[in-house]
Amino acid sequence: MLSSLSFFLLSPPLSHFLLLSSLVLSPSPSLSLPISPSLSFLLLLSLFSFLHPSLPLLLSPALTYHYETQCIPTPSAWFAHQMPIWFQKLSVVATYVIEIAIPPLFFVPLQRLCLFAFYAQVLLQALIILTGNYNFFNLLTVVLSFSLLDDEHVGLWLGHGRKKVSGGWAWRLAPLLAELAVYGLLIFWTSRYFGLTINWEKKLLESKTAFTYHEFTQWLKAVTLPLVAVGLLSLLWEVLQAGYRSACVRGFFWKLWAVVQWAVFATAALGMFTISLVPFTYIEYESNGKLWPGIHQAFGAVDRYQLANSYGLFRRMTGVGGRPEVVLEGSHDKETWTEIEFMYKPGNVSAAPPVVAPHQPRLDWQMWFAALGHHSHSPWFSSFVYRLLQGKKEVIHLVQVDDSKYPFRDQPPTYIRAQLYKYRFTEAEMDGTRPRNWWRRQWIEEFYPVVFLGDPNLEAQLAQHGLKDKSPLKRPSDALLPSLLQRVRVHLRPLTGPAIIWSFYLTAAAVGILRGLGARLPARGPPPGGKQKPSRLSDAVADPGGGGDQPGGEKNGQLRRKEEKARPAGEAPSNGLRHTKKKK
């Protein structure tokens, strides 16, 4: 059920429909779906698709540059950047193992290997969250990873204890040997292809990439289609399991419903798996060309619905020679230029990197992409400059929510230009302390020429891309939704995006904690000197004497009946301390 809910949160609209249908039509009162294995497989396939296309990125000593060149680093990224080179290389090796060798374990039937894969993925995503602001991406990957867990392991988290393993020692020995073989292969593969050696003189673990790019592409070509076969076998096994569970449902009509559901969802799962093979093999074009033409036709027929995608992020390492950064400058006289600081992206070298996740500041991200090429590759940048020259409040608030931090709050700048710098993290002092500045920068070239309102070059660029002023959409003045959104926007304007998101999170966490504490509070006892009135009919049945018994009233009632049978004739039944006092 946990995997089904995760699937509902992360899957496309077709999968939403499939899951809701299964919840409505499920014959089991506990919502234990007969088709849940198929949904679980699609979850694992989505998780595998997230990780698989990121492989080419790992072919370089990425972490040597990654921390300072990512879109929006965190303060922890500065400290991670100071780690010694041997540790950075070892971190790349660990990333290789977690993103290449471990994902195939998602489909093995051994639960402990799935748990190992789960904790490895969560560890990697947690480290990425600590050192970079990647909005919801890493959190969604962690949620997808929960499909690797079973109910027993989640029960251990909730304190339900572990179930006893049935079967003899032979049944437990075979999975254990298989797990040890997998761990041994992982260690052997890592040691061989990354040259792991212990330098006893320097007391450190050294590593190096012991294969070439050509060898890697050949290996990728060799494993892509076999991975497809493994996925297909795993899906067929899940479908057969679901079919067996549907056939075991009692009652003719419930069994008929279960079989119909199994047929519908198995067909949908096979269809989703089939069309996902096209984007899955994008990483290796020869394997993509070997797919049956009917698969390409099926994918092309539903491509507009975005049912399957290639999820690879940042497949090429950028900023190897330094982080390119665009710095905007404004002026009134074309002599004195003032830098325009953004809320999140690097600018002021003494400003610490922010923590904004899971919020994604779109403008700051787009500025990072714009710095990677010529300004003509980012037509929106000309429109952005034009709005700043006009003094548009909506655009200014994307740069700075706090008007006091915007240097041209009283009057829009007359002239604007942009400079291109290379930013790098500063190095730690000799004693290991952090210097006063977080960044150091070097001027490279002019990124955008000086422009002003009415500038012919600016007007030509806006007209070329259709970015000139357009008349606003006509809406009724009394429309409820636009007016409501406008009021909410006005009230939230002083707050930043991360502050709003985290306030929602903390409120939800506080409500959950209070509910949990309320559930743990002891129930009220009976009033002193009186009987406790049964609150429910079930309580009255369980405790017909009204003596205020603790949970397990049925058992207490049986004990009273035994005492009454054993009591001598004529002796009045005792009723606690009150009857004793009355007798005295």
Coordinates of C-alpha atoms in Angstrom, one line a residue:
M1 CA 0.0 0.0 0.0
L2 CA 2.9 2.3 0.7
S3 CA 4.3 1.8 -2.8
S4 CA 0.9 2.4 -4.2
L5 CA 0.5 5.8 -2.5
S6 CA 4.1 6.8 -3.6
F7 CA 3.1 5.8 -7.1
F8 CA 0.1 8.1 -6.9
L9 CA 2.2 11.0 -5.8
L10 CA 4.8 10.7 -8.5
S11 CA 3.3 9.1 -11.6
P12 CA 1.6 10.6 -14.7
P13 CA -2.2 11.1 -15.0
L14 CA -2.8 7.6 -16.5
S15 CA -1.2 6.0 -13.5
H16 CA -3.3 8.2 -11.2
F17 CA -6.4 6.8 -12.9
L18 CA -5.1 3.3 -12.6
L19 CA -4.3 3.6 -8.9
L20 CA -7.6 5.3 -8.0
S21 CA -9.5 2.6 -9.9
S22 CA -7.7 -0.1 -8.0
L23 CA -8.5 1.6 -4.7
V24 CA -12.2 1.8 -5.6
L25 CA -12.5 -1.7 -7.0
S26 CA -10.3 -3.6 -4.6
P27 CA -12.3 -6.4 -2.9
S28 CA -10.0 -6.4 0.1
P29 CA -11.2 -4.3 3.0
S30 CA -7.6 -3.6 4.0
L31 CA -6.8 -2.2 0.6
S32 CA -4.3 -4.9 -0.1
L33 CA -4.4 -4.6 -3.9
P34 CA -4.2 -7.8 -6.0
I35 CA -2.5 -5.7 -8.7
S36 CA -0.1 -3.9 -6.4
P37 CA 3.0 -5.9 -7.6
S38 CA 2.5 -4.4 -11.0
L39 CA 2.3 -0.9 -9.5
S40 CA 5.4 -1.6 -7.4
F41 CA 7.3 -2.7 -10.5
L42 CA 6.4 0.6 -12.3
L43 CA 7.7 2.5 -9.3
L44 CA 11.0 0.6 -9.4
L45 CA 11.2 1.2 -13.2
S46 CA 10.7 5.0 -12.6
L47 CA 13.4 5.0 -9.9
F48 CA 15.8 3.1 -12.2
S49 CA 15.0 5.5 -15.0
F50 CA 15.9 8.5 -12.8
L51 CA 19.4 7.1 -12.1
H52 CA 20.4 5.3 -15.3
P53 CA 20.7 8.3 -17.7
S54 CA 23.0 10.1 -15.3
L55 CA 25.9 7.8 -16.0
P56 CA 27.9 9.9 -18.6
L57 CA 28.3 12.6 -16.0
L58 CA 30.3 10.4 -13.8
L59 CA 33.1 9.8 -16.4
S60 CA 35.0 12.9 -15.2
P61 CA 36.5 13.8 -11.7
A62 CA 33.1 15.5 -11.3
L63 CA 33.2 16.3 -7.5
T64 CA 36.4 18.3 -7.9
Y65 CA 34.3 20.9 -9.7
H66 CA 30.7 20.0 -8.9
Y67 CA 30.3 21.7 -5.5
E68 CA 31.2 25.2 -6.8
T69 CA 29.7 24.9 -10.3
Q70 CA 26.2 23.6 -9.5
C71 CA 23.2 25.8 -10.0
I72 CA 22.7 27.0 -6.4
P73 CA 25.2 25.6 -3.9
T74 CA 24.7 25.5 -0.1
P75 CA 27.1 26.5 2.7
S76 CA 27.9 22.8 3.1
A77 CA 29.1 22.7 -0.5
W78 CA 32.0 25.1 0.5
F79 CA 33.2 22.7 3.2
A80 CA 32.8 19.7 0.9
H81 CA 34.9 21.5 -1.7
Q82 CA 37.7 21.7 0.8
M83 CA 38.0 18.0 1.2
P84 CA 41.3 16.4 -0.1
I85 CA 41.6 15.2 -3.7
W86 CA 41.8 11.5 -2.7
F87 CA 38.5 11.9 -0.8
Q88 CA 36.8 13.6 -3.8
K89 CA 38.0 10.7 -6.1
L90 CA 36.7 8.1 -3.6
S91 CA 33.4 10.0 -3.5
V92 CA 33.1 9.6 -7.3
V93 CA 33.8 5.9 -6.9
A94 CA 31.0 5.6 -4.4
T95 CA 28.7 7.5 -6.7
Y96 CA 29.6 5.1 -9.5
V97 CA 28.7 2.1 -7.3
I98 CA 25.4 3.6 -6.1
E99 CA 24.2 4.8 -9.5
I100 CA 25.5 2.0 -11.7
A101 CA 26.0 -1.3 -9.8
I102 CA 23.3 -1.1 -7.2
P103 CA 20.2 -0.1 -9.2
P104 CA 19.9 -3.6 -10.8
L105 CA 19.3 -4.9 -7.3
F106 CA 15.9 -3.1 -7.4
F107 CA 14.5 -6.1 -9.3
V108 CA 16.0 -9.0 -7.3
P109 CA 13.7 -11.1 -5.1
L110 CA 16.0 -11.0 -2.1
Q111 CA 14.6 -8.4 0.4
R112 CA 17.8 -7.7 2.2
L113 CA 19.5 -6.7 -1.0
C114 CA 16.6 -4.4 -1.7
L115 CA 17.1 -2.9 1.7
F116 CA 20.8 -2.4 1.0
A117 CA 19.8 -0.7 -2.3
F118 CA 17.3 1.5 -0.5
Y119 CA 19.7 2.8 2.2
A120 CA 22.4 3.4 -0.4
Q121 CA 20.1 5.5 -2.5
V122 CA 18.8 7.4 0.5
L123 CA 22.4 8.1 1.7
L124 CA 23.4 9.5 -1.7
Q125 CA 20.3 11.7 -2.0
A126 CA 20.8 13.0 1.5
L127 CA 24.3 14.1 0.7
I128 CA 23.1 15.8 -2.4
I129 CA 20.5 17.6 -0.4
L130 CA 23.1 18.8 2.1
T131 CA 25.4 20.2 -0.6
G132 CA 23.0 21.5 -3.3
N133 CA 19.6 23.1 -3.8
Y134 CA 17.8 20.8 -6.3
N135 CA 14.3 21.6 -5.2
F136 CA 12.0 18.5 -5.0
F137 CA 14.1 16.2 -7.2
N138 CA 16.0 14.4 -4.5
L139 CA 13.0 14.2 -2.2
L140 CA 11.0 12.6 -5.0
T141 CA 13.8 10.1 -5.6
V142 CA 13.8 9.2 -1.9
V143 CA 10.0 8.7 -2.0
L144 CA 10.4 6.4 -5.1
S145 CA 13.0 4.5 -3.1
F146 CA 10.4 3.6 -0.5
S147 CA 9.0 1.1 -3.0
L148 CA 12.0 -1.1 -2.2
L149 CA 10.7 -1.6 1.4
D150 CA 8.3 -4.3 2.5
D151 CA 5.6 -4.1 5.3
E152 CA 7.8 -6.0 7.7
H153 CA 10.6 -3.5 7.6
V154 CA 8.3 -0.5 7.9
G155 CA 6.8 -2.3 10.9
L156 CA 10.2 -2.4 12.5
W157 CA 10.4 1.4 12.2
L158 CA 7.0 1.6 13.9
G159 CA 8.0 -0.8 16.7
H160 CA 5.9 -3.8 15.7
G161 CA 8.8 -6.3 16.0
R162 CA 10.1 -8.8 13.5
K163 CA 8.2 -11.8 12.3
K164 CA 9.8 -15.2 12.8
V165 CA 11.2 -16.7 9.6
S166 CA 9.6 -20.0 8.7
G167 CA 11.4 -22.9 7.1
G168 CA 14.6 -24.8 7.9
W169 CA 18.2 -23.6 7.9
A170 CA 18.6 -24.6 4.2
W171 CA 15.9 -22.1 3.1
R172 CA 17.7 -19.4 5.1
L173 CA 21.2 -20.4 4.0
A174 CA 20.6 -20.1 0.2
P175 CA 19.5 -16.4 0.3
L176 CA 22.4 -15.6 2.6
L177 CA 25.0 -17.1 0.2
A178 CA 23.4 -15.2 -2.7
E179 CA 23.7 -12.0 -0.7
L180 CA 27.3 -12.6 0.2
A181 CA 28.1 -13.4 -3.5
V182 CA 26.5 -10.1 -4.6
Y183 CA 28.5 -8.1 -2.0
G184 CA 31.7 -9.9 -3.0
L185 CA 31.1 -9.1 -6.7
L186 CA 30.5 -5.4 -5.8
I187 CA 33.8 -5.2 -3.9
F188 CA 35.7 -7.1 -6.7
W189 CA 34.2 -5.0 -9.4
T190 CA 34.9 -1.7 -7.6
S191 CA 38.5 -2.7 -6.8
R192 CA 39.2 -3.8 -10.3
Y193 CA 37.8 -0.9 -12.3
F194 CA 38.8 1.8 -9.9
G195 CA 42.2 0.6 -8.8
L196 CA 41.5 0.8 -5.1
T197 CA 44.8 0.6 -3.2
I198 CA 45.7 1.4 0.4
N199 CA 48.7 3.8 0.7
W200 CA 50.1 2.7 4.0
E201 CA 52.7 5.4 3.9
K202 CA 50.2 8.3 3.6
K203 CA 47.5 6.3 5.4
L204 CA 44.8 6.8 2.8
L205 CA 42.7 4.9 0.3
E206 CA 43.7 5.8 -3.3
S207 CA 41.5 5.3 -6.4
K208 CA 41.7 6.0 -10.1
T209 CA 39.5 5.3 -13.1
A210 CA 41.0 2.1 -14.6
F211 CA 39.0 2.3 -17.9
T212 CA 38.6 4.6 -20.8
Y213 CA 35.6 6.3 -22.2
H214 CA 35.6 3.9 -25.2
E215 CA 35.6 0.9 -22.8
F216 CA 32.7 2.5 -20.9
T217 CA 30.6 3.0 -24.0
Q218 CA 31.3 -0.6 -25.0
W219 CA 30.2 -1.8 -21.6
L220 CA 27.1 0.3 -21.8
K221 CA 26.3 -1.2 -25.2
A222 CA 26.7 -4.7 -23.8
V223 CA 24.4 -4.2 -20.7
T224 CA 21.6 -2.0 -22.0
L225 CA 19.5 -4.7 -23.7
P226 CA 20.2 -7.4 -21.1
L227 CA 18.9 -4.9 -18.5
V228 CA 15.8 -4.6 -20.6
A229 CA 15.5 -8.4 -20.5
V230 CA 15.9 -8.4 -16.7
G231 CA 13.3 -5.8 -16.3
L232 CA 10.9 -7.8 -18.5
L233 CA 11.4 -11.0 -16.6
S234 CA 10.9 -9.1 -13.3
L235 CA 7.6 -7.6 -14.6
L236 CA 6.3 -11.0 -15.8
W237 CA 7.1 -12.5 -12.4
E238 CA 5.1 -9.7 -10.7
V239 CA 2.2 -10.1 -13.1
L240 CA 2.1 -13.9 -12.4
Q241 CA 2.2 -13.2 -8.7
A242 CA -0.7 -10.8 -9.0
G243 CA -2.6 -13.3 -11.1
Y244 CA -2.2 -16.0 -8.5
R245 CA -3.4 -13.7 -5.7
S246 CA -6.4 -12.8 -7.8
A247 CA -7.3 -16.4 -8.4
C248 CA -7.1 -17.1 -4.6
V249 CA -9.8 -14.5 -3.8
R250 CA -12.9 -16.2 -2.3
G251 CA -16.3 -15.8 -3.7
F252 CA -17.2 -16.0 -7.4
F253 CA -18.1 -12.4 -8.0
W254 CA -15.1 -11.1 -6.0
K255 CA -12.8 -13.5 -7.9
L256 CA -14.3 -12.2 -11.1
W257 CA -13.6 -8.6 -10.1
A258 CA -10.1 -9.5 -9.1
V259 CA -9.3 -11.2 -12.4
V260 CA -10.7 -8.3 -14.4
Q261 CA -8.6 -5.9 -12.4
W262 CA -5.6 -8.1 -12.8
A263 CA -6.1 -8.2 -16.6
V264 CA -6.5 -4.4 -16.9
F265 CA -3.6 -3.4 -14.7
A266 CA -1.3 -6.1 -16.1
T267 CA -2.0 -4.8 -19.6
A268 CA -1.4 -1.2 -18.5
A269 CA 1.9 -2.2 -16.7
L270 CA 3.1 -4.1 -19.8
G271 CA 2.1 -1.1 -22.0
M272 CA 4.0 1.4 -19.8
F273 CA 7.0 -0.8 -19.7
T274 CA 7.0 -1.1 -23.5
I275 CA 6.8 2.6 -24.3
S276 CA 9.4 3.4 -21.6
L277 CA 12.0 1.3 -23.5
V278 CA 12.4 4.1 -26.1
P279 CA 13.5 6.9 -23.7
F280 CA 15.4 4.3 -21.5
T281 CA 17.7 3.4 -24.4
Y282 CA 18.4 7.0 -25.5
I283 CA 21.6 6.8 -23.6
E284 CA 22.9 4.1 -26.0
Y285 CA 21.7 4.8 -29.6
E286 CA 22.6 1.5 -31.1
S287 CA 20.5 -0.3 -28.5
N288 CA 17.7 2.2 -29.2
G289 CA 17.9 1.3 -32.9
K290 CA 17.6 -2.4 -32.2
L291 CA 14.2 -2.1 -30.6
W292 CA 11.3 -3.5 -32.5
P293 CA 9.8 -0.8 -34.8
G294 CA 6.4 -1.3 -33.2
I295 CA 7.8 -0.1 -29.9
H296 CA 8.9 3.2 -31.5
Q297 CA 5.5 3.5 -33.2
A298 CA 3.7 3.0 -29.9
F299 CA 5.9 5.5 -28.1
G300 CA 5.3 8.1 -30.9
A301 CA 1.6 7.6 -30.7
V302 CA 1.5 8.6 -26.9
D303 CA 4.5 10.8 -26.7
R304 CA 2.4 14.0 -26.4
Y305 CA 0.9 12.7 -23.2
Q306 CA 4.4 12.5 -21.6
L307 CA 3.8 9.0 -20.1
A308 CA 7.5 8.0 -20.3
N309 CA 10.5 10.3 -20.2
S310 CA 14.3 10.3 -20.1
Y311 CA 15.1 11.8 -16.7
G312 CA 18.8 12.4 -17.1
L313 CA 20.0 15.7 -15.5
F314 CA 23.2 17.6 -16.3
R315 CA 24.8 14.9 -18.4
R316 CA 27.8 17.1 -19.1
M317 CA 30.0 18.7 -16.4
T318 CA 30.1 22.5 -16.8
G319 CA 32.4 25.2 -15.2
V320 CA 35.6 23.1 -15.2
G321 CA 37.6 26.3 -15.5
G322 CA 35.4 28.2 -13.0
R323 CA 31.8 28.9 -12.5
P324 CA 30.4 31.4 -15.2
E325 CA 28.2 33.9 -13.6
V326 CA 26.3 36.9 -15.1
V327 CA 26.3 40.1 -13.0
L328 CA 23.8 42.8 -13.8
E329 CA 24.7 46.5 -13.4
G330 CA 22.6 49.6 -13.5
S331 CA 23.4 53.3 -13.8
H332 CA 21.7 56.7 -14.2
D333 CA 24.6 58.5 -15.8
K334 CA 26.6 55.8 -17.6
E335 CA 29.6 56.6 -15.3
T336 CA 28.7 55.0 -11.9
W337 CA 27.5 51.4 -12.1
T338 CA 25.8 49.6 -9.3
E339 CA 25.5 45.8 -9.2
I340 CA 22.0 44.3 -8.9
E341 CA 22.1 41.5 -6.3
F342 CA 19.8 38.5 -6.6
M343 CA 18.4 36.7 -3.6
Y344 CA 19.9 33.3 -4.3
K345 CA 22.5 33.1 -7.0
P346 CA 26.2 34.0 -6.3
G347 CA 27.0 37.7 -6.7
N348 CA 28.4 39.4 -3.6
V349 CA 31.6 37.4 -2.9
S350 CA 31.1 37.8 0.9
A351 CA 27.5 36.5 0.9
A352 CA 27.1 32.9 2.0
P353 CA 25.4 30.5 -0.3
P354 CA 21.7 30.1 0.6
V355 CA 19.6 27.1 1.6
V356 CA 16.4 27.3 -0.5
A357 CA 15.4 23.7 -1.2
P358 CA 12.8 22.4 -1.9
H359 CA 11.9 25.8 -3.3
Q360 CA 13.2 26.4 -6.9
P361 CA 13.9 30.1 -7.7
R362 CA 13.3 29.9 -11.5
L363 CA 15.0 33.2 -12.4
D364 CA 18.2 32.4 -10.5
W365 CA 18.3 29.0 -12.2
Q366 CA 17.8 30.6 -15.6
M367 CA 20.6 33.0 -15.0
W368 CA 22.9 30.0 -14.4
F369 CA 21.9 28.5 -17.8
A370 CA 22.2 31.9 -19.5
A371 CA 25.9 32.2 -18.4
L372 CA 26.8 29.0 -20.2
G373 CA 26.4 30.6 -23.6
H374 CA 25.9 33.8 -25.6
H375 CA 23.0 36.1 -24.5
S376 CA 21.4 35.5 -27.9
H377 CA 20.8 31.9 -26.8
S378 CA 18.6 33.2 -24.0
P379 CA 16.0 35.6 -25.6
W380 CA 14.2 36.0 -22.3
F381 CA 17.2 37.9 -21.0
S382 CA 16.4 40.9 -23.2
S383 CA 12.9 40.9 -22.0
F384 CA 14.1 40.7 -18.4
V385 CA 16.4 43.7 -18.9
Y386 CA 13.6 45.6 -20.6
R387 CA 11.2 45.0 -17.6
L388 CA 13.9 46.2 -15.1
L389 CA 14.3 49.4 -17.2
Q390 CA 10.6 49.9 -17.0
G391 CA 10.6 49.3 -13.2
K392 CA 8.0 46.5 -13.3
K393 CA 7.4 45.6 -9.6
E394 CA 6.5 42.0 -10.5
V395 CA 9.8 41.4 -12.1
I396 CA 11.8 43.3 -9.4
H397 CA 10.3 41.1 -6.7
L398 CA 11.8 38.1 -8.6
V399 CA 15.2 39.7 -8.0
Q400 CA 14.6 40.9 -4.5
V401 CA 11.5 40.5 -2.3
D402 CA 12.8 43.1 0.1
D403 CA 12.6 46.5 -1.7
S404 CA 15.3 47.9 0.6
K405 CA 17.9 45.5 -0.9
Y406 CA 17.1 46.6 -4.5
P407 CA 19.4 49.5 -5.4
F408 CA 17.0 51.2 -7.8
R409 CA 13.8 51.0 -5.7
D410 CA 13.2 54.8 -5.9
Q411 CA 13.8 55.2 -9.7
P412 CA 14.4 52.5 -12.3
P413 CA 17.9 52.5 -13.8
T414 CA 18.4 54.5 -17.0
Y415 CA 21.1 52.1 -18.4
I416 CA 21.7 48.4 -17.8
R417 CA 24.5 46.2 -18.8
A418 CA 25.7 42.7 -17.8
Q419 CA 29.3 41.4 -17.1
L420 CA 30.5 37.8 -17.2
Y421 CA 32.7 36.6 -14.3
K422 CA 34.2 33.3 -13.4
Y423 CA 33.4 32.4 -9.7
R424 CA 35.4 29.9 -7.6
F425 CA 35.1 29.0 -3.9
T426 CA 37.8 30.5 -1.7
E427 CA 40.3 28.1 0.0
A428 CA 40.4 27.5 3.7
E429 CA 43.1 29.4 5.8
M430 CA 46.2 27.6 6.9
D431 CA 44.6 27.0 10.3
G432 CA 41.5 25.4 8.7
T433 CA 39.2 28.4 9.3
R434 CA 37.0 29.9 6.7
P435 CA 38.1 33.2 5.1
R436 CA 36.0 36.3 5.2
N437 CA 34.8 35.8 1.6
W438 CA 33.0 32.7 0.3
W439 CA 33.8 33.4 -3.3
R440 CA 36.6 34.8 -5.5
R441 CA 35.9 36.0 -9.0
Q442 CA 37.6 37.0 -12.2
W443 CA 36.2 39.3 -14.9
I444 CA 35.9 37.5 -18.3
E445 CA 34.0 39.7 -20.8
E446 CA 31.0 41.9 -21.3
F447 CA 27.9 39.6 -21.5
Y448 CA 25.3 42.1 -22.5
P449 CA 25.9 45.6 -24.0
V450 CA 24.6 48.8 -22.5
V451 CA 20.9 49.3 -23.3
F452 CA 18.2 51.9 -22.4
L453 CA 14.5 52.4 -23.1
G454 CA 14.1 53.1 -26.7
D455 CA 17.5 51.5 -27.6
P456 CA 17.2 50.3 -31.3
N457 CA 19.1 47.1 -30.6
L458 CA 17.0 46.2 -27.6
E459 CA 13.8 47.0 -29.5
A460 CA 14.9 44.8 -32.4
Q461 CA 15.7 41.8 -30.2
L462 CA 12.3 42.1 -28.5
A463 CA 10.5 42.3 -31.8
Q464 CA 12.4 39.4 -33.2
H465 CA 11.3 37.1 -30.5
G466 CA 7.8 38.6 -30.0
L467 CA 8.6 39.9 -26.5
K468 CA 7.2 43.4 -26.9
D469 CA 4.5 44.7 -24.6
K470 CA 1.3 42.9 -25.0
S471 CA -2.2 43.9 -23.9
P472 CA -3.2 42.0 -20.7
L473 CA -5.8 39.3 -20.9
K474 CA -9.3 40.5 -20.4
R475 CA -10.9 39.1 -17.3
P476 CA -14.1 40.0 -15.5
S477 CA -13.3 42.5 -12.7
D478 CA -15.3 40.5 -10.2
A479 CA -13.8 37.1 -11.1
L480 CA -13.3 35.2 -7.8
L481 CA -10.2 33.2 -8.5
P482 CA -8.0 36.0 -9.9
S483 CA -9.0 38.4 -7.1
L484 CA -8.4 35.7 -4.4
L485 CA -4.9 34.9 -5.8
Q486 CA -4.1 38.6 -6.0
R487 CA -4.9 39.1 -2.3
V488 CA -2.9 36.0 -1.3
R489 CA 0.0 37.3 -3.4
V490 CA -0.1 40.7 -1.7
H491 CA -0.2 39.2 1.8
L492 CA 2.7 36.9 1.0
R493 CA 4.9 39.3 -0.9
P494 CA 7.2 40.2 2.0
L495 CA 8.1 36.5 2.5
T496 CA 10.6 34.6 0.4
G497 CA 9.7 31.3 -1.3
P498 CA 11.7 29.1 1.1
A499 CA 10.0 30.8 4.1
I500 CA 6.5 30.1 2.7
I501 CA 7.3 26.5 1.9
W502 CA 9.0 25.7 5.2
S503 CA 6.2 27.4 7.2
F504 CA 3.8 24.9 5.6
Y505 CA 6.1 22.0 6.4
L506 CA 6.6 23.1 10.0
T507 CA 2.9 23.6 10.5
A508 CA 2.2 20.1 9.1
A509 CA 4.9 18.7 11.3
A510 CA 3.6 20.4 14.4
V511 CA 0.1 19.1 13.7
G512 CA 1.4 15.6 13.3
I513 CA 3.4 15.8 16.5
L514 CA 0.5 17.1 18.5
R515 CA -1.8 14.3 17.1
G516 CA 0.8 11.7 18.0
L517 CA 1.2 13.0 21.5
G518 CA -2.6 13.1 21.9
A519 CA -2.8 9.5 20.8
R520 CA -0.2 8.5 23.4
L521 CA -1.9 10.3 26.4
P522 CA -3.5 7.8 28.8
A523 CA -7.3 7.5 28.8
R524 CA -9.3 9.0 31.6
G525 CA -10.0 6.7 34.5
P526 CA -13.3 6.3 36.3
P527 CA -14.4 9.3 38.5
P528 CA -13.5 8.7 42.2
G529 CA -16.2 7.0 44.2
G530 CA -18.5 6.3 41.3
K531 CA -19.0 4.0 38.4
Q532 CA -17.6 4.8 34.9
K533 CA -20.4 5.1 32.4
P534 CA -19.7 3.0 29.3
S535 CA -19.0 5.3 26.4
R536 CA -19.9 2.7 23.8
L537 CA -22.1 -0.3 23.4
S538 CA -19.1 -2.5 23.0
D539 CA -17.7 -1.3 26.4
A540 CA -21.0 -2.1 28.0
V541 CA -21.0 -5.6 26.5
A542 CA -17.4 -6.2 27.5
D543 CA -18.0 -4.9 31.1
P544 CA -21.6 -5.6 32.1
G545 CA -20.8 -4.9 35.7
G546 CA -19.8 -1.4 35.1
G547 CA -16.7 -1.8 37.3
G548 CA -14.5 0.2 35.1
D549 CA -12.2 -2.6 34.1
Q550 CA -9.1 -1.9 32.2
P551 CA -8.8 -3.1 28.5
G552 CA -9.5 -6.8 28.3
G553 CA -13.0 -6.4 30.0
E554 CA -14.2 -9.6 28.4
K555 CA -11.5 -11.6 30.3
N556 CA -12.3 -9.8 33.6
G557 CA -16.0 -10.7 33.1
Q558 CA -15.1 -14.4 32.8
L559 CA -13.0 -14.2 36.0
R560 CA -16.0 -12.7 37.9
R561 CA -18.3 -15.5 36.7
K562 CA -15.8 -18.1 37.9
E563 CA -15.6 -16.3 41.3
E564 CA -19.4 -16.2 41.6
K565 CA -19.5 -20.0 41.0
A566 CA -16.8 -20.6 43.6
R567 CA -18.4 -18.3 46.2
P568 CA -20.5 -20.0 49.0
A569 CA -24.2 -19.7 48.8
G570 CA -25.7 -16.7 50.7
E571 CA -22.5 -14.6 50.5
A572 CA -23.0 -11.2 48.9
P573 CA -20.7 -10.4 45.9
S574 CA -17.9 -8.1 46.8
N575 CA -17.7 -4.9 44.9
G576 CA -14.3 -3.5 45.9
L577 CA -13.6 -1.1 48.7
R578 CA -17.0 0.4 48.9
H579 CA -18.7 -3.0 49.7
T580 CA -16.0 -3.7 52.3
K581 CA -16.8 -0.4 54.1
K582 CA -20.5 -1.1 54.0
K583 CA -20.0 -4.5 55.4
K584 CA -18.0 -3.1 58.3

